[in-house]
Coordinates of C-alpha atoms in Angstrom, one line a residue:
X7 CA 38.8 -62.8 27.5
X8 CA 39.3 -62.2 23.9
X9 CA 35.5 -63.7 23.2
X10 CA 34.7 -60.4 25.7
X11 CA 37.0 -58.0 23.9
X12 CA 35.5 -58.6 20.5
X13 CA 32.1 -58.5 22.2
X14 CA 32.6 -55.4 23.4
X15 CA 34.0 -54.1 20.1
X16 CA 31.4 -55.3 17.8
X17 CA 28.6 -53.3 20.3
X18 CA 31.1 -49.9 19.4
X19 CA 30.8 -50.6 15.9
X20 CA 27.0 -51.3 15.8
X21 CA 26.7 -48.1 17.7
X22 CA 29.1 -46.2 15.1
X23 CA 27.2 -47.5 12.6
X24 CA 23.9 -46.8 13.4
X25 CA 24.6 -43.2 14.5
X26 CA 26.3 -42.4 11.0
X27 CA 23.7 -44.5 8.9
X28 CA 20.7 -42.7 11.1
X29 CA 22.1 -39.2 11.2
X30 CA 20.4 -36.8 8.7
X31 CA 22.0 -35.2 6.3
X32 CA 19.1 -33.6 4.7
X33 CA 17.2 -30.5 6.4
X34 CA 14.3 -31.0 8.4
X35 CA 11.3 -30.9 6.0
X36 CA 8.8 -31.3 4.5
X37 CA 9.8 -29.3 1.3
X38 CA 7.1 -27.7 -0.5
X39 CA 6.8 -27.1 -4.1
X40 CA 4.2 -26.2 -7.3
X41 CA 2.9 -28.1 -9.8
X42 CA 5.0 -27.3 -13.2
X43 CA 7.7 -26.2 -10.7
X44 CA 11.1 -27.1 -9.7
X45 CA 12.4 -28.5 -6.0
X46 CA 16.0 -28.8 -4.7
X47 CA 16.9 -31.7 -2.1
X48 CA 19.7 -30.4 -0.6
X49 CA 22.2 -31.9 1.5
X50 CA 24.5 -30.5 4.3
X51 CA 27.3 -32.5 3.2
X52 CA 30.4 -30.4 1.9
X53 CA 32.4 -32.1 -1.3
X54 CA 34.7 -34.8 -0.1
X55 CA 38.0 -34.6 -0.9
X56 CA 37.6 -38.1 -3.0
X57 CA 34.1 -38.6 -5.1
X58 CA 31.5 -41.0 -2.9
X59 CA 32.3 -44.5 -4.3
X60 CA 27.7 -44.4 -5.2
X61 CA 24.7 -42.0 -5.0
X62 CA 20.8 -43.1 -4.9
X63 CA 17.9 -41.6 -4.4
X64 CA 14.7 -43.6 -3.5
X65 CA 11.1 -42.0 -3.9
X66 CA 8.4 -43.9 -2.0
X67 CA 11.0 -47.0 -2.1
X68 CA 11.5 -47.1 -6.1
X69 CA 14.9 -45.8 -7.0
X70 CA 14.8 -42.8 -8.8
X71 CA 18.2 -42.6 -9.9
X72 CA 21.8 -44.3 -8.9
X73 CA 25.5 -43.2 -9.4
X74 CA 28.3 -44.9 -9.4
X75 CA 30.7 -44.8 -12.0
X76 CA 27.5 -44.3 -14.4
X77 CA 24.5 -42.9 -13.6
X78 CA 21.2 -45.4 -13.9
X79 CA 17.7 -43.1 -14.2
X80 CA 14.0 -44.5 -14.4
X81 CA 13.2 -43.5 -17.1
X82 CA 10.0 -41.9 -15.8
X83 CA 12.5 -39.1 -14.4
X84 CA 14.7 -38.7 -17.4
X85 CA 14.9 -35.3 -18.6
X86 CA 13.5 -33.6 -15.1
X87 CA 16.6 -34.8 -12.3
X88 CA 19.7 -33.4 -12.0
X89 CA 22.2 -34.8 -9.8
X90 CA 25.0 -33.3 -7.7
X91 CA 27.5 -36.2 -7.5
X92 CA 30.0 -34.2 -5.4
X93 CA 27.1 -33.4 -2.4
X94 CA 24.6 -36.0 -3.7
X95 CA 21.8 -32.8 -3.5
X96 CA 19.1 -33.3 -6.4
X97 CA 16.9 -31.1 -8.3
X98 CA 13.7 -32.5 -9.3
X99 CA 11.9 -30.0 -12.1
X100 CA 8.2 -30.4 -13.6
X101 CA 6.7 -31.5 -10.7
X102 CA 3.4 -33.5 -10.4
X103 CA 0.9 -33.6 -7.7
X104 CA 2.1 -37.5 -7.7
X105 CA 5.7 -36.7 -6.7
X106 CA 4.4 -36.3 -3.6
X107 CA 5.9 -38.5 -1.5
X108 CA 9.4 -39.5 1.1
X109 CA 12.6 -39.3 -0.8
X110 CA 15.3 -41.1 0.8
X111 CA 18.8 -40.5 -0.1
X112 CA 21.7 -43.5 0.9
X113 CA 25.5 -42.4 -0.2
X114 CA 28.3 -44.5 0.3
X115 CA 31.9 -42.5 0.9
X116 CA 35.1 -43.4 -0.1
X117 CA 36.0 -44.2 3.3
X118 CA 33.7 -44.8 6.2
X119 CA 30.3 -45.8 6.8
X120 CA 27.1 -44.9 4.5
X121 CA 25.4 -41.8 5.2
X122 CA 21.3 -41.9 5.0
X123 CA 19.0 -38.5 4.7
X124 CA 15.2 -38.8 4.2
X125 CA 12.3 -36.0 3.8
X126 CA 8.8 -35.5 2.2
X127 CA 7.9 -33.3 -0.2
X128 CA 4.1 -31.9 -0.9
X129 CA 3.4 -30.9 -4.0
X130 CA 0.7 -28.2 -4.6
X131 CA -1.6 -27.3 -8.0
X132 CA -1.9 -23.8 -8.5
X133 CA -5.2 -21.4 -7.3
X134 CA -7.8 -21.7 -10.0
X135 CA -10.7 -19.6 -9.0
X136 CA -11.9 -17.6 -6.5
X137 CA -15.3 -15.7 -6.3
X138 CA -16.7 -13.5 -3.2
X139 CA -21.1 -13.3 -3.5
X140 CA -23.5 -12.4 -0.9
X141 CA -26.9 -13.8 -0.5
X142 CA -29.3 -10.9 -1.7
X143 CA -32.1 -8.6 0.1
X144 CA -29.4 -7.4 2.8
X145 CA -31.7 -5.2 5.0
X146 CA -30.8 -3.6 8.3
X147 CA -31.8 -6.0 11.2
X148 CA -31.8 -8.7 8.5
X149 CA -28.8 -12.0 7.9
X150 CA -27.2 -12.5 5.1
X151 CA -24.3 -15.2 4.2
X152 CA -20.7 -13.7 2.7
X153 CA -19.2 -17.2 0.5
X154 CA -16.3 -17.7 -0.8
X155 CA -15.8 -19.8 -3.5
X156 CA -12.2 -21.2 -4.7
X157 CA -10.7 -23.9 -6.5
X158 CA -7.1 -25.6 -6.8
X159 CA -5.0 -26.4 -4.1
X160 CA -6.2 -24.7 -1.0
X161 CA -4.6 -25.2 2.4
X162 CA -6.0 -22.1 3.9
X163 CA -8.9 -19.8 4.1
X164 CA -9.1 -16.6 5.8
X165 CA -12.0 -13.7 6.1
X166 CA -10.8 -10.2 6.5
X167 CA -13.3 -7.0 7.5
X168 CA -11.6 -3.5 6.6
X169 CA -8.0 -4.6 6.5
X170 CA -8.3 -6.5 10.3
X171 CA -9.0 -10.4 10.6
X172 CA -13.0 -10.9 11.1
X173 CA -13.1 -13.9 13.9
X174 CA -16.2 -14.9 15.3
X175 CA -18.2 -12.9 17.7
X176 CA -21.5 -11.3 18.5
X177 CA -23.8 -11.7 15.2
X178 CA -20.9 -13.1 13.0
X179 CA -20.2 -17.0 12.7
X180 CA -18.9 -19.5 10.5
X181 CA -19.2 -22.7 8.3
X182 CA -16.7 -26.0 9.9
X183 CA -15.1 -25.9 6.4
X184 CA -15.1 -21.7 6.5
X185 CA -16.2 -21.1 3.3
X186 CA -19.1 -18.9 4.5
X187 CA -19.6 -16.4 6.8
X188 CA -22.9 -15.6 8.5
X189 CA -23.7 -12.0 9.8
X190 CA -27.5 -12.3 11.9
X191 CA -28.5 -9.5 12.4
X192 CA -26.8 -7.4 10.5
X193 CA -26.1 -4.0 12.0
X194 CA -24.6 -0.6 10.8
X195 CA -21.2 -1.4 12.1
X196 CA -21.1 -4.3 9.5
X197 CA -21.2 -2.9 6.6
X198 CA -17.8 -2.0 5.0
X199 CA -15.2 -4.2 3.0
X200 CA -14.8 -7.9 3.5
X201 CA -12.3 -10.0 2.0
X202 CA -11.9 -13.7 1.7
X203 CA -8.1 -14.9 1.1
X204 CA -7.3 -18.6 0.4
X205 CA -3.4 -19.8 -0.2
X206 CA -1.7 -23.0 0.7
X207 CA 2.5 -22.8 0.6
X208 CA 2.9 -21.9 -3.3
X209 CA 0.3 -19.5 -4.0
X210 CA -2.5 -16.6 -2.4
X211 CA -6.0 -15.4 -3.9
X212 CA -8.2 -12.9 -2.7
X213 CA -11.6 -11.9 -3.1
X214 CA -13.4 -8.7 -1.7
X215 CA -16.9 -7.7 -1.7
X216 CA -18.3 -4.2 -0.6
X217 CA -21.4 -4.9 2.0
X218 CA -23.6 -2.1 2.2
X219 CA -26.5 -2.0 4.5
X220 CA -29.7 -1.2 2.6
X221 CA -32.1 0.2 5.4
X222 CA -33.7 2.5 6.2
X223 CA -32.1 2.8 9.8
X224 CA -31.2 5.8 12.1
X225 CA -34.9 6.9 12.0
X226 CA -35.1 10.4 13.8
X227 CA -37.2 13.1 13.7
X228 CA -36.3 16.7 15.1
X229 CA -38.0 19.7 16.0
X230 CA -39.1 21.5 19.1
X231 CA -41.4 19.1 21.5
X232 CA -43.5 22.6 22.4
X233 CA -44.3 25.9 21.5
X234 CA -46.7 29.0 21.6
X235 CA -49.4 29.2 20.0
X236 CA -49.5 30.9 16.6
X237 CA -45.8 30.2 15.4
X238 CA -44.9 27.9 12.7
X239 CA -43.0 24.8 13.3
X240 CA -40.7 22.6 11.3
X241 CA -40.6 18.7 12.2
X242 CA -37.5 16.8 9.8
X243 CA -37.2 13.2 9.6
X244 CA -34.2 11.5 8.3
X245 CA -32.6 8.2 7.7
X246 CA -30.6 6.5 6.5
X247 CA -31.0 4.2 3.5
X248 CA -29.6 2.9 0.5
X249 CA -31.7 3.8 -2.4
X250 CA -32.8 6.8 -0.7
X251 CA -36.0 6.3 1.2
X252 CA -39.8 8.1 0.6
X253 CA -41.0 9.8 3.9
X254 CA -44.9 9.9 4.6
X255 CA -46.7 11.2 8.1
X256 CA -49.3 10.8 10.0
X257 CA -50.9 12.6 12.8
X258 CA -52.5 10.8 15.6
X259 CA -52.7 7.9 13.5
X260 CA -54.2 9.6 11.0
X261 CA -53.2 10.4 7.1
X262 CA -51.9 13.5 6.9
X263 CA -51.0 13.1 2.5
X264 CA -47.5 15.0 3.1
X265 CA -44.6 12.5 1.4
X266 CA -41.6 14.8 2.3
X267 CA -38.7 14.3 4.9
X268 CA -40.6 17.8 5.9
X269 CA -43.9 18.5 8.0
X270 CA -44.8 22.1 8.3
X271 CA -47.6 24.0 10.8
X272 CA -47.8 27.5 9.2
X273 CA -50.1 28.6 12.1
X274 CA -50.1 26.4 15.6
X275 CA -52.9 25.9 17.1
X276 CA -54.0 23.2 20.4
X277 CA -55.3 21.2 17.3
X278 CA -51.7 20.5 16.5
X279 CA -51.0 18.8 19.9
X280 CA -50.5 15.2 19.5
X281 CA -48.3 12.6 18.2
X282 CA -46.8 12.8 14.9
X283 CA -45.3 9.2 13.1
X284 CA -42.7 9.7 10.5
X285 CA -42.2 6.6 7.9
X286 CA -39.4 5.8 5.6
X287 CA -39.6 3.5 3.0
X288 CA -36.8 1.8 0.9
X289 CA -38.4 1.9 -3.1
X290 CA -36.4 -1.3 -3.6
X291 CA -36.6 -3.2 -1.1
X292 CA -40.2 -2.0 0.6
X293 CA -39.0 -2.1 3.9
X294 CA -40.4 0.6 5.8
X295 CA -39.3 1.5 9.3
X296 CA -41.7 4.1 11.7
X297 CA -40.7 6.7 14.7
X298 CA -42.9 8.6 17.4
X299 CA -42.7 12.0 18.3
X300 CA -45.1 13.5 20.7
X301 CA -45.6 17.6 20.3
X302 CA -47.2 19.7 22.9
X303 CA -48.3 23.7 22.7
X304 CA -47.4 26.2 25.4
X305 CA -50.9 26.1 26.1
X306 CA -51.3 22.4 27.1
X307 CA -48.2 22.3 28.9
X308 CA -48.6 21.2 32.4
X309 CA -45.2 21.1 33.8
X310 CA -42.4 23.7 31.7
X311 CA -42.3 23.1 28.1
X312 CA -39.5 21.6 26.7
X313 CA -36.9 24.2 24.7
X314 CA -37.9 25.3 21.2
X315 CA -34.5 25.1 20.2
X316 CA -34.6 21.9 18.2
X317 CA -34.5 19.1 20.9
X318 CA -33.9 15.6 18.9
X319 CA -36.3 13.0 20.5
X320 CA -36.1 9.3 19.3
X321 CA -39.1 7.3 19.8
X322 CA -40.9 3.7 19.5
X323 CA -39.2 2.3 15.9
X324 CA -41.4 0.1 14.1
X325 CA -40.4 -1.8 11.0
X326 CA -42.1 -4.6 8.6
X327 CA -42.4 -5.0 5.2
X328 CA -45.8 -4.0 3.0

């Protein structure tokens, strides 16, 4: 009986024991700090109303410092812990990348069992650099790559389009490592301002680069598709392009030596019926892009004529380099 009784007891104590020894008494971590920087371990433990009989702190199993009547540093911490003997929380300053690492904390009360707490900490170096560049010759209907260079610590990278998060979809994709962004083809709707931001828990960087799309795109001509005989017509062609583009025409396929955004008939005749081929051409880049637009007289129409009140027609678009 008393060999069961003492049984029975010791199995209470283990499991005492290992509940205090196991139970945590430092947050959930991991903690995260800077290089240069400072980090707190701190404890939930509340002063005890007599000072813990020892205090040690273990970093990746060597002991950092212990406290007992004295206090015992290695001396590769002097000068950058501080120790809290009444809660056993300590402050670790002039941190290195290598302090990264579990701490383990064991205290020993005046009364009672020993109390154990353990965490990691992750130390971070600072953001070094960061540079935003675009591959060059960004035409309309063109690709181009958006990369983001950066340096330091990074933990994080994230592309932004206009103040909203640009995720992949329709012409826009992405490196594995996201460090560049593809746009193929590029449209009108992607031009505006892109941003690349990389951070990991201590720090943030950011990067931005305007994207403007060259052209010339949004080819159109406009002027009336028919009209009598002996008027004067106006045809316009516009685009849009960045440097400004230099129109030329040509009628039925033919040079016509006007190199305006304006073609003029003074005097229509049934000579003037045909089609009539605007082309705009970036000076910088030399891409050129072409649109159709078929004119008829009163005279030659064979159903009703179309309105003389400037209909807009937009036609076959042709585009190349020369």
């Amino acid at each position: 009986y008393l060999n069961k009784v003492h049984f029975i007891w010791s199995v209470k104590s283990l499991i005492v024991f290992c509940m205090c020894v196991g139970e945590g008494i430092l947050p959930t971590g991991p903690l995260s700090g800077a290089v240069a920087g400072t980090v707190k371990f701190t404890t939930t433990l509340r002063p005890p109303e007599k000072p813990f009989l020892s205090v040690s702190w273990r970093f990746n199993g060597v002991n950092i410092i212990s406290s007992t009547s004295i206090n015992i540093t290695d001396p590769g911490y002097a000068g950058r812990i501080s120790l809290d003997r009444a809660t056993g929380s300590l402050e670790l300053r002039n941190l290195a990348l290598e302090d990264s690492v579990e701490y383990t904390i064991t205290i020993t009360p005046d009364a009672g069992l020993p109390k154990q707490g353990r965490t990691n900490l992750t130390v971070y170096g600072g953001l070094v650099f960061i540079h935003l560049y675009r591959a060059p010759n960004l035409v309309y209907e063109s690709s181009t790559n958006l990369t983001c260079e950066a340096s330091g610590s990074i933990s994080s990278r994230e592309w932004i389009k206009d103040g909203q998060p640009l995720n992949p979809s329709g012409g826009v994709s992405f490196s594995l490592d996201n460090k560049t962004a593809s746009i193929q083809p590029v449209h009108i709707s992607d031009r505006g301002t892109y941003q690349c931001r990389v951070s990991n828990p201590v720090s943030t960087m950011t990067a931005t680069h305007n994207l403007t799309v060259i052209g010339p795109y949004n080819l159109l001509i406009s002027g009336p598709s028919a009209a009598a005989q002996g008027h004067s017509i106006m045809l316009q062609c516009t685009a849009d392009s960045v440097s400004p583009a230099h129109f030329s025409w040509m009628f039925n396929g033919n040079e016509t030596h006007v190199y305006n955004s304006l073609y003029i008939i003074e005097r229509l005749g049934a000579e003037n019926t045909g089609n009539y081929t605007c082309t705009a051409k970036n000076a910088v880049t030399m891409m050129e892009s072409s649109t159709l637009f078929s004119f008829l007289t009163k005279a030659s129409c064979i159903a009703p004529c179309g309105s003389s009140s400037g209909l807009v027609i937009y036609a076959l678009t042709l585009k190349g380099l020369i």
